[in-house]
């Protein structure tokens, strides 16, 4: 079975982490997020994956190669200028082999049953079958009302007055002929805003596959940290988790003082260090990150080789790669420290209103 993984986005909401690394390659629970998705795809019976890349495309191939080490055949198709989600799907059509293809957004962590979605797609003979999930506040998502048979009635992208709590969860099964016929080649197209409404208007059958499994869009720092912690703790199972689920995950060469507290699903990257008296809760420390003694880090991402000074407090903060924060600072709620920035000792007490 074929799958397309859409990984070409700029990941603007996760800046500055995405300045050097494309969003799907950020380490979540110790490995690039894409590794979790590929492992799930493989477990669902997918054997051939085409990565639709654009932004920092080379990073993907450098890590996954031909896919052999991951039990998959992986190909890469590069958009020299981004074609959007629909254009990205259309752009890889020539690489597909089967009559149906699974399309996955590269930034959604979920536990739904991909094989059951494919089975429903085949049984209903739909043009496209969309995985739909229920969310409390659908206004930030694409609302997708369905009839009693699960047939999609309309698409309402980011509707301020949602008519349903069912939203597009970012995993589709397309009939290949539909994908080739409905999306123009070499054109910027949004599958959500252009392709799906056009297919409906043309009378095609679009089917909803509703399952209320774990589901999280990892597009914001808060969600990224949540997703990584849930993977570490086994709240959402992943065959790619590099260790047993638990309160914390330590990668090779991570050095955590026995007098430090590290919990809440924190991932400690390879060669990272947490000093005595430090408390790290529900956070992600990339490779080589340093948390000095008595620092307190919660709900935060500390980038590769970044340093958090002695006694410094970080709460819901993103620290870019290589940044150095001196001792005795306090950064709260949505603060972002840019890569390689230098903050001295005891100079900052900063809180941002940005909660995402
Ligand atoms: P933000 O800039 O923070 O919104 O993130 P993003 O650029 O990833 O956009 P968004 O979250 O809407 O993208 C959803 C999925 O589609 C992600 O997996 C992206 O990598 C992917 N994607 C978005 N635009 C493109 C594109 O132009 N080409 C390809 N191949 N993939 C895309």
Coordinates of C-alpha atoms and ligand atoms in Angstrom, one line a residue:
X1 CA 0.0 0.0 0.0
X2 CA 1.2 3.5 -0.9
X3 CA 1.3 6.5 1.4
X4 CA 2.1 10.2 0.9
X5 CA 3.6 12.1 3.8
X6 CA 3.2 15.9 3.5
X7 CA 6.3 17.4 5.0
X8 CA 6.9 20.5 3.0
X9 CA 5.5 23.2 5.3
X10 CA 7.6 26.1 6.8
X11 CA 6.4 25.4 10.3
X12 CA 6.2 29.1 11.1
X13 CA 4.4 28.6 14.4
X14 CA 7.3 26.6 15.7
X15 CA 10.0 29.2 15.0
X16 CA 12.7 29.5 16.0
X17 CA 13.1 25.7 16.2
X18 CA 12.2 25.3 12.6
X19 CA 14.8 27.8 11.5
X20 CA 17.3 24.9 11.2
X21 CA 15.1 21.8 11.2
X22 CA 11.8 21.3 9.3
X23 CA 8.9 20.7 11.8
X24 CA 8.4 17.0 11.0
X25 CA 12.1 16.4 11.8
X26 CA 12.1 18.0 15.2
X27 CA 12.9 15.3 17.8
X28 CA 9.7 14.3 19.6
X29 CA 10.3 11.6 22.3
X30 CA 13.9 11.2 21.2
X31 CA 13.5 10.7 17.4
X32 CA 12.3 12.9 14.5
X33 CA 8.5 13.1 14.6
X34 CA 8.4 11.6 11.1
X35 CA 9.9 8.4 12.5
X36 CA 6.9 7.9 14.7
X37 CA 4.6 8.4 11.7
X38 CA 6.5 6.1 9.5
X39 CA 6.4 3.4 12.1
X40 CA 2.7 3.7 12.5
X41 CA 2.2 3.6 8.8
X42 CA 4.3 0.5 8.5
X43 CA 2.2 -1.2 11.3
X44 CA -0.9 -0.4 9.3
X45 CA 0.4 -2.3 6.3
X46 CA 1.9 0.5 4.3
X47 CA 5.1 -0.5 2.6
X48 CA 5.9 2.4 0.2
X49 CA 6.0 6.0 1.3
X50 CA 6.6 9.1 -0.8
X51 CA 7.7 12.2 1.1
X52 CA 6.4 15.4 -0.4
X53 CA 9.1 17.8 0.6
X54 CA 9.9 21.4 0.0
X55 CA 11.3 23.4 3.0
X56 CA 14.8 21.9 4.0
X57 CA 14.1 18.8 1.9
X58 CA 17.6 17.4 2.2
X59 CA 17.2 16.8 6.0
X60 CA 14.6 14.0 5.4
X61 CA 16.6 12.0 2.9
X62 CA 19.8 12.4 5.0
X63 CA 18.0 10.7 7.9
X64 CA 15.7 8.1 6.3
X65 CA 17.6 7.2 3.2
X66 CA 15.8 4.6 1.0
X67 CA 13.8 3.5 4.1
X68 CA 15.3 0.1 4.3
X69 CA 16.4 0.6 7.9
X70 CA 12.8 1.5 8.8
X71 CA 11.2 -1.5 7.0
X72 CA 9.8 0.7 4.2
X73 CA 10.6 1.8 0.7
X74 CA 10.8 5.6 0.9
X75 CA 11.0 8.0 -2.0
X76 CA 11.4 11.8 -2.0
X77 CA 9.8 14.4 -4.3
X78 CA 11.0 17.9 -3.9
X79 CA 8.9 21.0 -4.7
X80 CA 11.3 23.8 -5.6
X81 CA 8.6 26.3 -4.6
X82 CA 5.9 25.1 -2.2
X83 CA 2.8 23.8 -4.0
X84 CA 0.5 23.7 -0.9
X85 CA -1.1 20.6 0.5
X86 CA -3.0 19.7 -2.7
X87 CA -0.2 20.6 -5.1
X88 CA 2.2 18.5 -3.0
X89 CA -0.1 15.5 -3.2
X90 CA -0.5 15.9 -7.0
X91 CA 3.2 16.4 -7.5
X92 CA 4.0 12.8 -6.3
X93 CA 1.3 11.1 -8.3
X94 CA 3.7 9.5 -10.8
X95 CA 5.4 7.6 -8.0
X96 CA 2.2 5.8 -6.8
X97 CA 1.5 2.2 -7.6
X98 CA -1.8 1.1 -6.1
X99 CA -5.4 2.2 -6.8
X100 CA -5.7 3.9 -3.4
X101 CA -3.2 6.0 -1.4
X102 CA -3.1 7.1 2.2
X103 CA -2.2 10.8 2.6
X104 CA -0.8 11.9 6.0
X105 CA -0.2 15.4 7.3
X106 CA 3.4 15.4 8.6
X107 CA 2.5 17.1 11.9
X108 CA -0.4 15.2 13.3
X109 CA 0.1 12.8 16.2
X110 CA -2.7 10.3 16.5
X111 CA -3.7 6.8 17.2
X112 CA -6.5 6.1 14.8
X113 CA -6.8 2.8 13.0
X114 CA -5.4 3.6 9.5
X115 CA -6.2 0.1 8.2
X116 CA -9.9 0.4 9.3
X117 CA -10.1 3.8 7.5
X118 CA -8.7 2.1 4.3
X119 CA -11.2 -0.8 4.7
X120 CA -14.1 1.7 5.0
X121 CA -12.9 3.6 2.0
X122 CA -12.9 0.5 -0.1
X123 CA -16.3 -0.7 1.2
X124 CA -18.0 2.6 0.4
X125 CA -16.2 3.1 -2.9
X126 CA -15.7 6.8 -2.0
X127 CA -13.5 9.1 -4.0
X128 CA -11.8 10.2 -0.8
X129 CA -12.3 9.0 2.8
X130 CA -11.3 11.5 5.4
X131 CA -10.4 10.8 9.0
X132 CA -12.6 13.0 11.2
X133 CA -12.3 13.6 14.9
X134 CA -14.3 15.5 17.5
X135 CA -12.7 18.6 19.2
X136 CA -14.1 20.8 21.9
X137 CA -13.5 24.0 20.0
X138 CA -13.7 23.4 16.2
X139 CA -13.2 27.1 15.2
X140 CA -9.5 26.7 14.5
X141 CA -10.0 23.6 12.3
X142 CA -11.8 22.6 9.1
X143 CA -15.4 21.6 10.1
X144 CA -16.8 18.6 8.2
X145 CA -20.5 17.9 8.7
X146 CA -21.6 14.4 7.6
X147 CA -25.0 12.8 7.0
X148 CA -26.3 9.6 8.8
X149 CA -24.3 7.4 6.4
X150 CA -21.1 9.4 7.1
X151 CA -21.2 11.1 3.7
X152 CA -19.5 14.5 3.8
X153 CA -21.9 17.4 3.3
X154 CA -19.6 20.4 3.2
X155 CA -16.2 21.9 4.2
X156 CA -16.1 24.9 6.4
X157 CA -12.5 26.0 7.0
X158 CA -12.0 27.8 10.3
X159 CA -15.6 28.7 10.7
X160 CA -16.4 31.1 13.6
X161 CA -19.8 29.5 13.9
X162 CA -19.2 25.8 13.6
X163 CA -22.1 23.5 12.7
X164 CA -20.5 20.4 14.0
X165 CA -17.6 19.3 16.3
X166 CA -16.3 17.0 13.7
X167 CA -13.1 18.3 12.1
X168 CA -10.7 17.2 9.4
X169 CA -8.0 15.3 11.2
X170 CA -5.4 15.3 8.4
X171 CA -5.4 11.7 7.1
X172 CA -7.1 10.9 3.8
X173 CA -7.5 7.8 1.6
X174 CA -7.6 9.0 -2.0
X175 CA -8.6 6.9 -5.1
X176 CA -5.5 7.5 -7.3
X177 CA -7.6 8.4 -10.4
X178 CA -9.4 11.0 -8.3
X179 CA -6.2 12.5 -7.1
X180 CA -4.8 12.7 -10.6
X181 CA -8.1 14.0 -12.1
X182 CA -9.1 16.6 -9.5
X183 CA -5.9 18.3 -8.7
X184 CA -4.1 20.3 -11.5
X185 CA -0.4 19.5 -11.9
X186 CA 2.3 22.1 -11.1
X187 CA -0.1 24.4 -9.4
X188 CA -0.4 25.8 -5.9
X189 CA -3.5 24.0 -4.5
X190 CA -4.9 23.6 -1.0
X191 CA -6.5 20.2 -0.6
X192 CA -8.7 21.6 2.2
X193 CA -9.8 24.8 0.6
X194 CA -9.8 23.9 -3.1
X195 CA -9.8 20.2 -3.8
X196 CA -12.4 18.9 -1.3
X197 CA -15.0 21.6 -2.0
X198 CA -14.5 21.2 -5.7
X199 CA -15.0 17.4 -5.5
X200 CA -18.2 17.9 -3.5
X201 CA -19.5 20.4 -6.0
X202 CA -18.8 17.9 -8.7
X203 CA -21.0 15.3 -7.0
X204 CA -18.2 13.0 -5.9
X205 CA -18.7 10.9 -2.8
X206 CA -16.5 12.0 0.1
X207 CA -16.8 9.8 3.1
X208 CA -16.0 10.6 6.7
X209 CA -14.3 8.0 8.9
X210 CA -15.0 9.0 12.5
X211 CA -12.8 7.7 15.3
X212 CA -12.2 9.3 18.6
X213 CA -8.7 8.1 19.3
X214 CA -5.8 10.3 20.6
X215 CA -5.3 13.2 18.2
X216 CA -3.1 16.2 18.4
X217 CA -1.9 18.7 15.8
X218 CA 1.7 19.4 16.7
X219 CA 1.9 22.8 15.0
X220 CA 2.5 25.0 18.1
X221 CA 5.1 24.8 20.8
X222 CA 2.6 23.9 23.5
X223 CA 1.2 21.1 21.4
X224 CA 4.7 19.9 20.3
X225 CA 5.8 19.6 24.0
X226 CA 2.5 17.9 24.9
X227 CA 2.8 15.4 22.0
X228 CA 6.4 14.5 22.9
X229 CA 5.5 14.0 26.6
X230 CA 2.5 11.8 25.7
X231 CA 4.7 9.7 23.4
X232 CA 7.3 9.3 26.2
X233 CA 4.6 8.3 28.8
X234 CA 2.9 5.9 26.4
X235 CA -0.4 7.9 26.4
X236 CA -0.1 7.5 22.7
X237 CA 1.8 4.4 21.7
X238 CA 4.5 4.5 19.1
X239 CA 6.6 1.6 17.7
X240 CA 9.4 4.1 17.2
X241 CA 9.7 5.2 20.9
X242 CA 13.4 4.5 21.7
X243 CA 12.9 3.0 25.1
X244 CA 10.1 1.8 27.4
X245 CA 7.3 4.3 28.2
X246 CA 7.7 6.1 31.5
X247 CA 8.0 9.4 33.3
X248 CA 11.2 10.3 31.3
X249 CA 13.2 9.1 28.4
X250 CA 17.0 9.4 28.4
X251 CA 18.8 9.0 25.2
X252 CA 22.3 7.6 24.8
X253 CA 24.9 9.7 26.7
X254 CA 22.3 11.8 28.6
X255 CA 23.7 12.7 32.0
X256 CA 21.1 13.4 34.6
X257 CA 22.2 14.0 38.2
X258 CA 20.7 11.7 40.8
X259 CA 19.8 14.8 42.7
X260 CA 17.8 16.2 39.8
X261 CA 14.0 15.6 39.2
X262 CA 13.1 14.8 35.6
X263 CA 9.5 13.7 35.0
X264 CA 6.2 14.4 33.3
X265 CA 7.3 12.7 30.1
X266 CA 10.4 14.7 29.6
X267 CA 12.8 13.6 26.8
X268 CA 16.5 14.2 27.5
X269 CA 18.4 14.2 24.3
X270 CA 21.7 12.4 23.5
X271 CA 24.6 14.0 25.5
X272 CA 22.3 16.4 27.3
X273 CA 23.0 17.3 30.9
X274 CA 20.7 18.0 33.9
X275 CA 22.6 19.2 37.0
X276 CA 21.9 18.6 40.7
X277 CA 18.9 20.2 42.2
X278 CA 17.4 21.0 38.8
X279 CA 13.7 20.2 38.1
X280 CA 12.6 19.4 34.6
X281 CA 8.9 18.6 34.1
X282 CA 7.0 17.8 30.9
X283 CA 9.7 19.2 28.6
X284 CA 11.9 18.4 25.6
X285 CA 15.6 18.7 25.9
X286 CA 17.3 18.3 22.5
X287 CA 20.7 16.7 22.0
X288 CA 23.5 18.4 24.0
X289 CA 21.1 20.7 25.9
X290 CA 22.4 21.7 29.3
X291 CA 20.2 22.5 32.4
X292 CA 22.5 23.8 35.1
X293 CA 22.0 23.1 38.8
X294 CA 18.8 24.3 40.5
X295 CA 17.2 25.5 37.2
X296 CA 13.5 24.8 36.9
X297 CA 12.2 23.9 33.4
X298 CA 8.6 23.0 32.7
X299 CA 6.5 22.7 29.5
X300 CA 9.4 24.0 27.5
X301 CA 11.7 23.0 24.6
X302 CA 15.4 23.5 25.1
X303 CA 17.2 23.4 21.7
X304 CA 20.3 21.6 20.7
X305 CA 23.4 22.6 22.7
X306 CA 21.4 25.4 24.4
X307 CA 22.3 26.2 28.0
X308 CA 19.9 27.1 30.9
X309 CA 21.8 28.8 33.6
X310 CA 21.9 27.9 37.3
X311 CA 18.6 28.7 39.1
X312 CA 16.9 30.0 35.9
X313 CA 13.2 29.3 35.6
X314 CA 11.6 28.5 32.3
X315 CA 7.9 27.8 32.0
X316 CA 6.3 27.3 28.5
X317 CA 9.3 28.7 26.7
X318 CA 11.1 27.8 23.5
X319 CA 14.9 28.1 23.6
X320 CA 16.5 28.0 20.1
X321 CA 19.6 25.8 19.3
X322 CA 22.8 27.1 20.8
X323 CA 21.3 29.8 22.9
X324 CA 22.8 30.5 26.3
X325 CA 20.7 31.8 29.2
X326 CA 22.7 32.9 32.2
X327 CA 21.8 32.2 35.8
X328 CA 18.9 33.6 37.8
X329 CA 16.7 34.5 34.9
X330 CA 12.9 33.9 34.7
X331 CA 11.2 33.4 31.3
X332 CA 7.6 32.5 31.3
X333 CA 4.6 31.7 29.1
X334 CA 5.4 31.7 25.5
X335 CA 8.8 33.5 25.6
X336 CA 11.1 32.5 22.7
X337 CA 14.8 32.7 22.8
X338 CA 16.4 32.8 19.3
X339 CA 19.2 30.5 18.2
X340 CA 22.6 31.4 19.5
X341 CA 21.2 34.3 21.6
X342 CA 23.1 35.3 24.8
X343 CA 21.3 36.3 27.9
X344 CA 23.5 37.3 30.9
X345 CA 23.0 36.5 34.6
X346 CA 19.9 37.8 36.3
X347 CA 18.9 40.2 33.6
X348 CA 15.6 38.9 32.3
X349 CA 12.2 38.4 33.8
X350 CA 10.0 38.0 30.8
X351 CA 6.5 36.8 30.1
X352 CA 4.8 36.9 26.8
X353 CA 1.0 36.9 26.1
X354 CA 1.5 34.3 23.4
X355 CA 0.1 31.2 24.8
X356 CA 0.5 29.0 21.8
Ligands
LIG1 P1 2.8 26.6 9.9 O1 3.6 27.5 9.1 O2 3.2 26.7 11.4 O3 1.3 26.8 9.8 O4 3.1 25.1 9.6 P2 3.1 24.3 8.2 O5 3.9 25.1 7.2 O6 3.6 22.9 8.4 O7 1.6 24.3 7.7 P3 0.4 23.4 8.0 O8 0.5 23.0 9.5 O9 -0.8 24.0 7.6 O10 0.7 22.1 7.1 C1 0.0 20.9 7.3 C2 0.9 19.8 6.7 O11 1.1 20.0 5.3 C3 2.3 19.8 7.3 O12 2.7 18.4 7.4 C4 3.2 20.5 6.3 O13 4.5 20.0 6.3 C5 2.5 20.2 5.0 N1 2.6 21.2 4.0 C6 2.1 22.5 4.1 N2 2.4 23.2 3.0 C7 3.0 22.4 2.1 C8 3.5 22.5 0.8 O14 3.5 23.5 0.2 N3 4.1 21.4 0.2 C9 4.2 20.2 0.9 N4 4.7 19.2 0.3 N5 3.7 20.0 2.2 C10 3.1 21.1 2.8

